[in-house]
Amino acid sequence: MSVLDRKLLRDLVRIKGQVAAIVLVIAVGVMLQVMMSGLVASLSETRRAYYERNRLADVFAPVTRAPETVLARLAAIPGVALLDGHVTGGALIDLPGEAVPIQARAISLPDRGEPVFNIVYRIAGRLPEPGARDEALLLAGFADAHGIVPGDRIAVTLNGARRKLLVTGLAESPELLFVAAPGEMVPDPARYGAVWMPRAALAAAYDMQGAFNEALIALGRGASQDAVIDAVDRVLAPWGGTGAYGRHDLVSDRFVTEEIDGLATMSRAVPPLFLAVAGFLLYIVVNRMVQAEREEIGLLKAFGYTGHEVGAHYFKMVLAVALMGAALGCVLGILAGRAMVPLYTTFYNFPFLVFRPDPAAFGIGVTASVLAASAGGVFVLRRVFRLTPAEAMRPPTPPDFSRTLNFSGVAARAFDQPTRMVIRGVARAPWRALALSAGIAGGMALSSGMTTIYGSFDRMMALAFTVIDRSDATVFFVQPLGMTAAHDLARMEGVIAVEPFREVPAVLRHGLRTHRGSVSGMIAAPEMARAIDADLAPIDLPERGIVLGEALAGILDIRPGDMLQVEVREGRQPVLEVPVIRVARSLIGAPAYMRMDALNRALAEPGRISGVRMRVDSDRAEAIYDDLKNRPAVAAVSVAETARASLQKLMDQGAGSARYIMGAVAFIITFGVVYNAARIGMNERARDLASLRVMGFSRGEAGFVLLGELAVITLVALPVGSLAGWGLSFAIARGFSSELYQIPTEFDPFSHGFAAAFVLGAALVSGLLVKRDLDRIDLIAVLKTRD
């Protein structure tokens, strides 16, 4: 080992506290890079393999009822490589102890052989016997949530007829990765199920003998999906086709894709912030070391070491710290990624999901950490090359402080001597103070930004379920009914009020942008579910026109005054051209609002409603829900309290849980920045502080001079960091937001106050650690120091 390498090891041990702090900052940045990139790669690859092995269809074409002879016409469409028609329909599952009827989807299985598309992945049990009328596979996630096992029987209502089905096995399907009940946006395996039954039995239940109500299509190589969809729609139009759509518009795939895209965005945006902070800290540390070791650098050059050799020695220190941090970050990234996998399997029905780190993430993480560290080191090493032995071995020219602050008169009487020394210390080295203050401000920004996001998630929940939607439950009908259905429900004992609505599936188009969703028709002055503006005031729906949620307006890139094309996928399926009147604040989903009477006029279906929202007496709620189970016209019941609990669980244990990891990382970095600032101040002024001790200053007075400067630097950093954190919170909120939910961001005094308290606490702890070392200074060694 060379002399310089031995010196390198001694230097690393000597500043081990600062090295550990910087290594930790680098490690968390690389950890997030490896974890997020690995999750993106794992989710993407697992989804691709699952779709491929289980043959998920490329195009889905729902239809009211079409004879099987139509399949031949669909097969003749150019670009169609393979197709199949199957039967599907809505169902209700009645479980003991569940007051609310549970929505489900019934899907046909071939009476013989394997399905052409969407092959089920059996988790347990067996397939139903061919020709069996009361046997079914059950969605595994739903079964696990309710403790159902093969061999159990469940009560299922199919097309108004109640049947007892034997559960022969548990299964998953590629079309049901994300499962949410119709009318809800939150996945909850306990609140939505799926049953697979033999084709003949399900066709008999839904009056589909010799017919199908959904065509599944695989495209040939080079086929145009849009052209195939247009042709399919033309063929199925006479039979009640409601509009074919591609895999990217499948609700399940759309939400999984949004989750993957959100992770990919965060993996590109967040880790560089942490690595930039680490590079800044390394710059300060190495810069201080080079200044403190001027004489040693001069001696090394005098003994024959070249500028490149000496510069390489300090550069090795930078690389050693960066590589230690990168190595630790890679290990932590793998562990964190594996810990996150169960969270995704809880909310997404992958039959298997193994965390496989993306090899490129390791390379990117290590390279980025080395580059970030080197960027700061390069600027410092220029001084090493410029120093000649004669110049380096002379003490640096004393700075001229004659024009800095002088205290006289009232100022001299107002401040004691240690306080004046603190103020002069900051004033005489303004750039050093600004650099340290900027570092602390960066830590404050990370902490306040993440703390604001915590509050934003809670605010989103509160606004969504107490301001926008104030109902207790939502009842959906099997098909649109007259207003008498709302009156009937209003007369139920325990029902306080009802509010009818009309929900119409539609494809919304603006220019080249499209969105497959729905239009919500509401009464003129709704009280339970409302569109609100940025100030949380209710928006009066216009007689003509449409109001879009913020998320939907962003997807379509549309503004008030623009015209929106609405292709209705129900009934007569008219194509409407409506002006956009307002953009409403949306927090869950991507809603579009119209006056219900105007929507019904456009559909030529006056007085029709899709369901009602209800306010109920909590003491009678269970009896009301039990009564709704037995009403054939009721397709589903969504309870607000249950939906809120599901969304809270998703944010705490699912995708939103990443905010806790990022928050912990932000606070770790903040402490590392503050500790390094205190340690750097101690190292830079160790000789001055020790001299004060020799001159008769007490330990407390010497400590006051050091920690007073840290206090001033920290207090200056707080407002700057708070302002930067406010801006950063908008960027983080955009990263977490998706079509499922949008995170509102505004200045939260509590969040910024909490972050400021943490920074002050970190400064206090760092100051105590540094003062402990100051109290241990060897005064004899100071007396021997040559200036």
mmCIF file of N, CA, C and O in Angstrom, residues 86-169:
data_model
loop_
_atom_site.group_PDB
_atom_site.id
_atom_site.type_symbol
_atom_site.label_atom_id
_atom_site.label_comp_id
_atom_site.label_asym_id
_atom_site.label_seq_id
_atom_site.Cartn_x
_atom_site.Cartn_y
_atom_site.Cartn_z
ATOM 1 N N HIS A 86 -67.766 -14.900 -25.983
ATOM 2 C CA HIS A 86 -68.142 -15.538 -24.717
ATOM 3 C C HIS A 86 -69.258 -14.740 -24.053
ATOM 4 O O HIS A 86 -69.674 -13.680 -24.527
ATOM 5 N N VAL A 87 -69.730 -15.292 -22.943
ATOM 6 C CA VAL A 87 -70.862 -14.720 -22.227
ATOM 7 C C VAL A 87 -70.356 -14.171 -20.901
ATOM 8 O O VAL A 87 -69.566 -14.822 -20.198
ATOM 9 N N THR A 88 -70.799 -12.994 -20.569
ATOM 10 C CA THR A 88 -70.432 -12.384 -19.289
ATOM 11 C C THR A 88 -71.618 -11.569 -18.787
ATOM 12 O O THR A 88 -72.490 -11.169 -19.576
ATOM 13 N N GLY A 89 -71.654 -11.330 -17.513
ATOM 14 C CA GLY A 89 -72.758 -10.562 -16.955
ATOM 15 C C GLY A 89 -72.508 -10.194 -15.513
ATOM 16 O O GLY A 89 -71.623 -10.740 -14.846
ATOM 17 N N GLY A 90 -73.299 -9.242 -15.028
ATOM 18 C CA GLY A 90 -73.185 -8.832 -13.640
ATOM 19 C C GLY A 90 -73.837 -9.833 -12.707
ATOM 20 O O GLY A 90 -74.779 -10.542 -13.083
ATOM 21 N N ALA A 91 -73.333 -9.890 -11.496
ATOM 22 C CA ALA A 91 -73.866 -10.819 -10.497
ATOM 23 C C ALA A 91 -73.748 -10.196 -9.119
ATOM 24 O O ALA A 91 -73.021 -9.215 -8.912
ATOM 25 N N LEU A 92 -74.486 -10.768 -8.178
ATOM 26 C CA LEU A 92 -74.403 -10.363 -6.780
ATOM 27 C C LEU A 92 -74.117 -11.602 -5.932
ATOM 28 O O LEU A 92 -74.719 -12.663 -6.140
ATOM 29 N N ILE A 93 -73.183 -11.457 -4.993
ATOM 30 C CA ILE A 93 -72.848 -12.561 -4.093
ATOM 31 C C ILE A 93 -73.341 -12.191 -2.695
ATOM 32 O O ILE A 93 -73.033 -11.112 -2.185
ATOM 33 N N ASP A 94 -74.102 -13.090 -2.107
ATOM 34 C CA ASP A 94 -74.641 -12.861 -0.768
ATOM 35 C C ASP A 94 -73.894 -13.768 0.206
ATOM 36 O O ASP A 94 -74.018 -14.999 0.149
ATOM 37 N N LEU A 95 -73.118 -13.172 1.075
ATOM 38 C CA LEU A 95 -72.339 -13.933 2.047
ATOM 39 C C LEU A 95 -72.902 -13.720 3.442
ATOM 40 O O LEU A 95 -73.342 -12.615 3.780
ATOM 41 N N PRO A 96 -72.882 -14.750 4.271
ATOM 42 C CA PRO A 96 -73.353 -14.592 5.655
ATOM 43 C C PRO A 96 -72.524 -13.541 6.386
ATOM 44 O O PRO A 96 -71.297 -13.494 6.258
ATOM 45 N N GLY A 97 -73.198 -12.684 7.130
ATOM 46 C CA GLY A 97 -72.507 -11.651 7.891
ATOM 47 C C GLY A 97 -72.214 -10.391 7.112
ATOM 48 O O GLY A 97 -71.710 -9.414 7.683
ATOM 49 N N GLU A 98 -72.498 -10.372 5.796
ATOM 50 C CA GLU A 98 -72.283 -9.190 4.968
ATOM 51 C C GLU A 98 -73.629 -8.538 4.703
ATOM 52 O O GLU A 98 -74.481 -9.103 4.007
ATOM 53 N N ALA A 99 -73.821 -7.340 5.244
ATOM 54 C CA ALA A 99 -75.102 -6.660 5.070
ATOM 55 C C ALA A 99 -75.294 -6.165 3.646
ATOM 56 O O ALA A 99 -76.404 -6.173 3.114
ATOM 57 N N VAL A 100 -74.198 -5.732 3.016
ATOM 58 C CA VAL A 100 -74.285 -5.140 1.681
ATOM 59 C C VAL A 100 -74.080 -6.218 0.625
ATOM 60 O O VAL A 100 -73.150 -7.034 0.745
ATOM 61 N N PRO A 101 -74.931 -6.271 -0.405
ATOM 62 C CA PRO A 101 -74.694 -7.243 -1.484
ATOM 63 C C PRO A 101 -73.379 -6.944 -2.193
ATOM 64 O O PRO A 101 -73.060 -5.799 -2.484
ATOM 65 N N ILE A 102 -72.618 -7.983 -2.462
ATOM 66 C CA ILE A 102 -71.289 -7.836 -3.055
ATOM 67 C C ILE A 102 -71.382 -8.033 -4.561
ATOM 68 O O ILE A 102 -71.928 -9.036 -5.042
ATOM 69 N N GLN A 103 -70.849 -7.073 -5.283
ATOM 70 C CA GLN A 103 -70.893 -7.141 -6.737
ATOM 71 C C GLN A 103 -69.886 -8.160 -7.258
ATOM 72 O O GLN A 103 -68.839 -8.397 -6.660
ATOM 73 N N ALA A 104 -70.209 -8.740 -8.393
ATOM 74 C CA ALA A 104 -69.330 -9.731 -9.009
ATOM 75 C C ALA A 104 -69.557 -9.728 -10.510
ATOM 76 O O ALA A 104 -70.525 -9.148 -11.025
ATOM 77 N N ARG A 105 -68.658 -10.377 -11.204
ATOM 78 C CA ARG A 105 -68.782 -10.549 -12.641
ATOM 79 C C ARG A 105 -68.763 -12.036 -12.948
ATOM 80 O O ARG A 105 -67.892 -12.767 -12.454
ATOM 81 N N ALA A 106 -69.727 -12.472 -13.725
ATOM 82 C CA ALA A 106 -69.790 -13.872 -14.152
ATOM 83 C C ALA A 106 -69.206 -13.983 -15.557
ATOM 84 O O ALA A 106 -69.563 -13.207 -16.446
ATOM 85 N N ILE A 107 -68.309 -14.951 -15.766
ATOM 86 C CA ILE A 107 -67.589 -15.107 -17.038
ATOM 87 C C ILE A 107 -67.685 -16.564 -17.466
ATOM 88 O O ILE A 107 -67.557 -17.482 -16.641
ATOM 89 N N SER A 108 -67.895 -16.770 -18.750
ATOM 90 C CA SER A 108 -68.070 -18.132 -19.249
ATOM 91 C C SER A 108 -66.733 -18.823 -19.489
ATOM 92 O O SER A 108 -65.736 -18.193 -19.857
ATOM 93 N N LEU A 109 -66.726 -20.139 -19.245
ATOM 94 C CA LEU A 109 -65.626 -21.030 -19.613
ATOM 95 C C LEU A 109 -66.124 -21.979 -20.694
ATOM 96 O O LEU A 109 -67.308 -22.341 -20.710
ATOM 97 N N PRO A 110 -65.253 -22.402 -21.610
ATOM 98 C CA PRO A 110 -65.698 -23.369 -22.622
ATOM 99 C C PRO A 110 -66.206 -24.654 -21.951
ATOM 100 O O PRO A 110 -65.670 -25.086 -20.926
ATOM 101 N N ASP A 111 -67.227 -25.245 -22.524
ATOM 102 C CA ASP A 111 -67.721 -26.505 -21.975
ATOM 103 C C ASP A 111 -66.680 -27.610 -22.128
ATOM 104 O O ASP A 111 -66.638 -28.549 -21.332
ATOM 105 N N ARG A 112 -65.854 -27.487 -23.141
ATOM 106 C CA ARG A 112 -64.781 -28.454 -23.362
ATOM 107 C C ARG A 112 -63.500 -27.717 -23.716
ATOM 108 O O ARG A 112 -63.523 -26.737 -24.474
ATOM 109 N N GLY A 113 -62.409 -28.175 -23.189
ATOM 110 C CA GLY A 113 -61.118 -27.616 -23.576
ATOM 111 C C GLY A 113 -60.788 -26.317 -22.866
ATOM 112 O O GLY A 113 -61.443 -25.887 -21.918
ATOM 113 N N GLU A 114 -59.758 -25.685 -23.388
ATOM 114 C CA GLU A 114 -59.186 -24.476 -22.781
ATOM 115 C C GLU A 114 -59.742 -23.226 -23.456
ATOM 116 O O GLU A 114 -60.018 -23.243 -24.663
ATOM 117 N N PRO A 115 -59.910 -22.139 -22.723
ATOM 118 C CA PRO A 115 -60.386 -20.908 -23.368
ATOM 119 C C PRO A 115 -59.417 -20.424 -24.454
ATOM 120 O O PRO A 115 -58.207 -20.642 -24.365
ATOM 121 N N VAL A 116 -59.966 -19.796 -25.468
ATOM 122 C CA VAL A 116 -59.122 -19.241 -26.527
ATOM 123 C C VAL A 116 -58.359 -18.027 -25.998
ATOM 124 O O VAL A 116 -57.181 -17.833 -26.305
ATOM 125 N N PHE A 117 -59.029 -17.211 -25.198
ATOM 126 C CA PHE A 117 -58.433 -15.999 -24.636
ATOM 127 C C PHE A 117 -58.636 -15.973 -23.118
ATOM 128 O O PHE A 117 -59.488 -16.678 -22.568
ATOM 129 N N ASN A 118 -57.844 -15.114 -22.476
ATOM 130 C CA ASN A 118 -58.001 -14.844 -21.040
ATOM 131 C C ASN A 118 -58.063 -16.142 -20.232
ATOM 132 O O ASN A 118 -58.992 -16.389 -19.456
ATOM 133 N N ILE A 119 -57.035 -16.978 -20.428
ATOM 134 C CA ILE A 119 -56.979 -18.269 -19.749
ATOM 135 C C ILE A 119 -56.827 -18.037 -18.245
ATOM 136 O O ILE A 119 -55.960 -17.271 -17.803
ATOM 137 N N VAL A 120 -57.659 -18.704 -17.466
ATOM 138 C CA VAL A 120 -57.590 -18.536 -16.011
ATOM 139 C C VAL A 120 -56.362 -19.270 -15.473
ATOM 140 O O VAL A 120 -55.934 -20.293 -16.002
ATOM 141 N N TYR A 121 -55.810 -18.685 -14.428
ATOM 142 C CA TYR A 121 -54.664 -19.277 -13.740
ATOM 143 C C TYR A 121 -55.190 -19.856 -12.432
ATOM 144 O O TYR A 121 -55.555 -19.123 -11.523
ATOM 145 N N ARG A 122 -55.273 -21.196 -12.381
ATOM 146 C CA ARG A 122 -55.842 -21.831 -11.195
ATOM 147 C C ARG A 122 -54.857 -21.801 -10.035
ATOM 148 O O ARG A 122 -53.718 -22.229 -10.159
ATOM 149 N N ILE A 123 -55.319 -21.286 -8.901
ATOM 150 C CA ILE A 123 -54.519 -21.246 -7.681
ATOM 151 C C ILE A 123 -54.729 -22.508 -6.856
ATOM 152 O O ILE A 123 -53.789 -23.047 -6.257
ATOM 153 N N ALA A 124 -55.978 -22.979 -6.810
ATOM 154 C CA ALA A 124 -56.308 -24.160 -6.006
ATOM 155 C C ALA A 124 -57.556 -24.798 -6.597
ATOM 156 O O ALA A 124 -58.325 -24.171 -7.339
ATOM 157 N N GLY A 125 -57.761 -26.089 -6.264
ATOM 158 C CA GLY A 125 -58.970 -26.781 -6.675
ATOM 159 C C GLY A 125 -58.932 -27.239 -8.120
ATOM 160 O O GLY A 125 -57.882 -27.384 -8.738
ATOM 161 N N ARG A 126 -60.135 -27.433 -8.681
ATOM 162 C CA ARG A 126 -60.282 -27.955 -10.032
ATOM 163 C C ARG A 126 -61.240 -27.103 -10.835
ATOM 164 O O ARG A 126 -61.924 -26.220 -10.299
ATOM 165 N N LEU A 127 -61.303 -27.359 -12.148
ATOM 166 C CA LEU A 127 -62.262 -26.685 -13.007
ATOM 167 C C LEU A 127 -63.653 -27.273 -12.805
ATOM 168 O O LEU A 127 -63.793 -28.434 -12.371
ATOM 169 N N PRO A 128 -64.705 -26.509 -13.090
ATOM 170 C CA PRO A 128 -66.053 -27.091 -13.039
ATOM 171 C C PRO A 128 -66.193 -28.247 -14.022
ATOM 172 O O PRO A 128 -65.567 -28.255 -15.096
ATOM 173 N N GLU A 129 -67.006 -29.223 -13.673
ATOM 174 C CA GLU A 129 -67.250 -30.363 -14.570
ATOM 175 C C GLU A 129 -67.991 -29.883 -15.819
ATOM 176 O O GLU A 129 -68.860 -29.004 -15.727
ATOM 177 N N PRO A 130 -67.651 -30.425 -16.988
ATOM 178 C CA PRO A 130 -68.389 -30.048 -18.207
ATOM 179 C C PRO A 130 -69.878 -30.308 -18.039
ATOM 180 O O PRO A 130 -70.295 -31.362 -17.561
ATOM 181 N N GLY A 131 -70.681 -29.324 -18.369
ATOM 182 C CA GLY A 131 -72.123 -29.453 -18.266
ATOM 183 C C GLY A 131 -72.684 -29.161 -16.899
ATOM 184 O O GLY A 131 -73.910 -29.117 -16.724
ATOM 185 N N ALA A 132 -71.813 -28.939 -15.891
ATOM 186 C CA ALA A 132 -72.314 -28.652 -14.545
ATOM 187 C C ALA A 132 -72.996 -27.294 -14.530
ATOM 188 O O ALA A 132 -72.499 -26.323 -15.097
ATOM 189 N N ARG A 133 -74.156 -27.226 -13.859
ATOM 190 C CA ARG A 133 -74.924 -25.978 -13.853
ATOM 191 C C ARG A 133 -74.712 -25.163 -12.574
ATOM 192 O O ARG A 133 -75.040 -23.988 -12.538
ATOM 193 N N ASP A 134 -74.186 -25.781 -11.535
ATOM 194 C CA ASP A 134 -74.048 -25.083 -10.256
ATOM 195 C C ASP A 134 -72.640 -25.205 -9.694
ATOM 196 O O ASP A 134 -72.455 -25.285 -8.481
ATOM 197 N N GLU A 135 -71.639 -25.235 -10.578
ATOM 198 C CA GLU A 135 -70.248 -25.251 -10.157
ATOM 199 C C GLU A 135 -69.534 -24.046 -10.775
ATOM 200 O O GLU A 135 -69.876 -23.606 -11.876
ATOM 201 N N ALA A 136 -68.544 -23.538 -10.051
ATOM 202 C CA ALA A 136 -67.871 -22.332 -10.546
ATOM 203 C C ALA A 136 -66.490 -22.213 -9.922
ATOM 204 O O ALA A 136 -66.221 -22.714 -8.823
ATOM 205 N N LEU A 137 -65.602 -21.542 -10.673
ATOM 206 C CA LEU A 137 -64.350 -21.061 -10.106
ATOM 207 C C LEU A 137 -64.607 -19.699 -9.476
ATOM 208 O O LEU A 137 -65.463 -18.942 -9.943
ATOM 209 N N LEU A 138 -63.848 -19.364 -8.435
ATOM 210 C CA LEU A 138 -64.012 -18.084 -7.746
ATOM 211 C C LEU A 138 -62.695 -17.332 -7.770
ATOM 212 O O LEU A 138 -61.624 -17.942 -7.664
ATOM 213 N N LEU A 139 -62.777 -16.011 -7.918
ATOM 214 C CA LEU A 139 -61.575 -15.167 -7.920
ATOM 215 C C LEU A 139 -60.818 -15.369 -6.603
ATOM 216 O O LEU A 139 -61.378 -15.212 -5.513
ATOM 217 N N ALA A 140 -59.526 -15.683 -6.712
ATOM 218 C CA ALA A 140 -58.741 -16.065 -5.538
ATOM 219 C C ALA A 140 -58.660 -14.941 -4.511
ATOM 220 O O ALA A 140 -58.767 -15.186 -3.298
ATOM 221 N N GLY A 141 -58.440 -13.701 -4.968
ATOM 222 C CA GLY A 141 -58.331 -12.589 -4.025
ATOM 223 C C GLY A 141 -59.599 -12.395 -3.230
ATOM 224 O O GLY A 141 -59.561 -12.137 -2.012
ATOM 225 N N PHE A 142 -60.741 -12.518 -3.884
ATOM 226 C CA PHE A 142 -62.024 -12.395 -3.194
ATOM 227 C C PHE A 142 -62.202 -13.532 -2.190
ATOM 228 O O PHE A 142 -62.644 -13.313 -1.053
ATOM 229 N N ALA A 143 -61.863 -14.752 -2.605
ATOM 230 C CA ALA A 143 -62.001 -15.908 -1.717
ATOM 231 C C ALA A 143 -61.118 -15.761 -0.481
ATOM 232 O O ALA A 143 -61.547 -16.041 0.640
ATOM 233 N N ASP A 144 -59.887 -15.298 -0.678
ATOM 234 C CA ASP A 144 -58.983 -15.122 0.460
ATOM 235 C C ASP A 144 -59.517 -14.071 1.432
ATOM 236 O O ASP A 144 -59.384 -14.213 2.650
ATOM 237 N N ALA A 145 -60.109 -13.014 0.880
ATOM 238 C CA ALA A 145 -60.620 -11.941 1.745
ATOM 239 C C ALA A 145 -61.768 -12.414 2.623
ATOM 240 O O ALA A 145 -61.989 -11.862 3.710
ATOM 241 N N HIS A 146 -62.498 -13.439 2.167
ATOM 242 C CA HIS A 146 -63.660 -13.912 2.926
ATOM 243 C C HIS A 146 -63.473 -15.317 3.487
ATOM 244 O O HIS A 146 -64.430 -15.883 4.050
ATOM 245 N N GLY A 147 -62.283 -15.873 3.334
ATOM 246 C CA GLY A 147 -62.029 -17.201 3.895
ATOM 247 C C GLY A 147 -62.764 -18.323 3.200
ATOM 248 O O GLY A 147 -63.097 -19.341 3.821
ATOM 249 N N ILE A 148 -63.022 -18.174 1.894
ATOM 250 C CA ILE A 148 -63.725 -19.205 1.121
ATOM 251 C C ILE A 148 -62.705 -20.156 0.520
ATOM 252 O O ILE A 148 -61.677 -19.721 -0.031
ATOM 253 N N VAL A 149 -62.968 -21.446 0.590
ATOM 254 C CA VAL A 149 -62.059 -22.462 0.060
ATOM 255 C C VAL A 149 -62.832 -23.380 -0.876
ATOM 256 O O VAL A 149 -64.075 -23.439 -0.825
ATOM 257 N N PRO A 150 -62.117 -24.085 -1.779
ATOM 258 C CA PRO A 150 -62.807 -25.049 -2.644
ATOM 259 C C PRO A 150 -63.632 -26.038 -1.819
ATOM 260 O O PRO A 150 -63.194 -26.536 -0.781
ATOM 261 N N GLY A 151 -64.840 -26.279 -2.286
ATOM 262 C CA GLY A 151 -65.772 -27.145 -1.565
ATOM 263 C C GLY A 151 -66.867 -26.371 -0.874
ATOM 264 O O GLY A 151 -67.916 -26.949 -0.526
ATOM 265 N N ASP A 152 -66.665 -25.061 -0.658
ATOM 266 C CA ASP A 152 -67.714 -24.231 -0.051
ATOM 267 C C ASP A 152 -68.788 -23.906 -1.082
ATOM 268 O O ASP A 152 -68.549 -23.947 -2.294
ATOM 269 N N ARG A 153 -69.943 -23.553 -0.584
ATOM 270 C CA ARG A 153 -71.034 -23.097 -1.455
ATOM 271 C C ARG A 153 -71.349 -21.634 -1.139
ATOM 272 O O ARG A 153 -71.319 -21.219 0.015
ATOM 273 N N ILE A 154 -71.643 -20.869 -2.186
ATOM 274 C CA ILE A 154 -71.970 -19.458 -2.017
ATOM 275 C C ILE A 154 -73.267 -19.159 -2.762
ATOM 276 O O ILE A 154 -73.593 -19.792 -3.771
ATOM 277 N N ALA A 155 -74.016 -18.182 -2.236
ATOM 278 C CA ALA A 155 -75.267 -17.753 -2.867
ATOM 279 C C ALA A 155 -74.975 -16.648 -3.863
ATOM 280 O O ALA A 155 -74.411 -15.611 -3.494
ATOM 281 N N VAL A 156 -75.344 -16.872 -5.139
ATOM 282 C CA VAL A 156 -75.058 -15.914 -6.203
ATOM 283 C C VAL A 156 -76.341 -15.619 -6.964
ATOM 284 O O VAL A 156 -77.095 -16.544 -7.308
ATOM 285 N N THR A 157 -76.608 -14.337 -7.205
ATOM 286 C CA THR A 157 -77.762 -13.933 -8.004
ATOM 287 C C THR A 157 -77.294 -13.636 -9.419
ATOM 288 O O THR A 157 -76.483 -12.734 -9.640
ATOM 289 N N LEU A 158 -77.786 -14.426 -10.393
ATOM 290 C CA LEU A 158 -77.436 -14.271 -11.802
ATOM 291 C C LEU A 158 -78.678 -13.846 -12.565
ATOM 292 O O LEU A 158 -79.664 -14.598 -12.620
ATOM 293 N N ASN A 159 -78.657 -12.647 -13.126
ATOM 294 C CA ASN A 159 -79.770 -12.153 -13.933
ATOM 295 C C ASN A 159 -81.094 -12.243 -13.176
ATOM 296 O O ASN A 159 -82.125 -12.618 -13.726
ATOM 297 N N GLY A 160 -81.061 -11.917 -11.869
ATOM 298 C CA GLY A 160 -82.268 -11.913 -11.055
ATOM 299 C C GLY A 160 -82.604 -13.234 -10.410
ATOM 300 O O GLY A 160 -83.495 -13.290 -9.551
ATOM 301 N N ALA A 161 -81.906 -14.330 -10.771
ATOM 302 C CA ALA A 161 -82.191 -15.646 -10.212
ATOM 303 C C ALA A 161 -81.122 -16.014 -9.189
ATOM 304 O O ALA A 161 -79.926 -15.939 -9.481
ATOM 305 N N ARG A 162 -81.553 -16.414 -8.014
ATOM 306 C CA ARG A 162 -80.627 -16.743 -6.930
ATOM 307 C C ARG A 162 -80.273 -18.227 -7.008
ATOM 308 O O ARG A 162 -81.145 -19.092 -7.101
ATOM 309 N N ARG A 163 -78.939 -18.512 -6.939
ATOM 310 C CA ARG A 163 -78.483 -19.900 -7.045
ATOM 311 C C ARG A 163 -77.392 -20.146 -6.021
ATOM 312 O O ARG A 163 -76.681 -19.225 -5.620
ATOM 313 N N LYS A 164 -77.264 -21.407 -5.629
ATOM 314 C CA LYS A 164 -76.185 -21.840 -4.744
ATOM 315 C C LYS A 164 -75.120 -22.517 -5.605
ATOM 316 O O LYS A 164 -75.386 -23.539 -6.237
ATOM 317 N N LEU A 165 -73.943 -21.943 -5.635
ATOM 318 C CA LEU A 165 -72.865 -22.467 -6.475
ATOM 319 C C LEU A 165 -71.811 -23.145 -5.620
ATOM 320 O O LEU A 165 -71.431 -22.643 -4.558
ATOM 321 N N LEU A 166 -71.347 -24.294 -6.098
ATOM 322 C CA LEU A 166 -70.243 -24.998 -5.455
ATOM 323 C C LEU A 166 -68.930 -24.423 -5.983
ATOM 324 O O LEU A 166 -68.698 -24.394 -7.191
ATOM 325 N N VAL A 167 -68.086 -23.954 -5.092
ATOM 326 C CA VAL A 167 -66.776 -23.432 -5.472
ATOM 327 C C VAL A 167 -65.838 -24.613 -5.670
ATOM 328 O O VAL A 167 -65.436 -25.279 -4.699
ATOM 329 N N THR A 168 -65.491 -24.889 -6.923
ATOM 330 C CA THR A 168 -64.607 -26.024 -7.214
ATOM 331 C C THR A 168 -63.131 -25.637 -7.180
ATOM 332 O O THR A 168 -62.269 -26.506 -7.026
ATOM 333 N N GLY A 169 -62.832 -24.360 -7.335
ATOM 334 C CA GLY A 169 -61.437 -23.926 -7.348
ATOM 335 C C GLY A 169 -61.322 -22.423 -7.267
ATOM 336 O O GLY A 169 -62.319 -21.695 -7.376
#
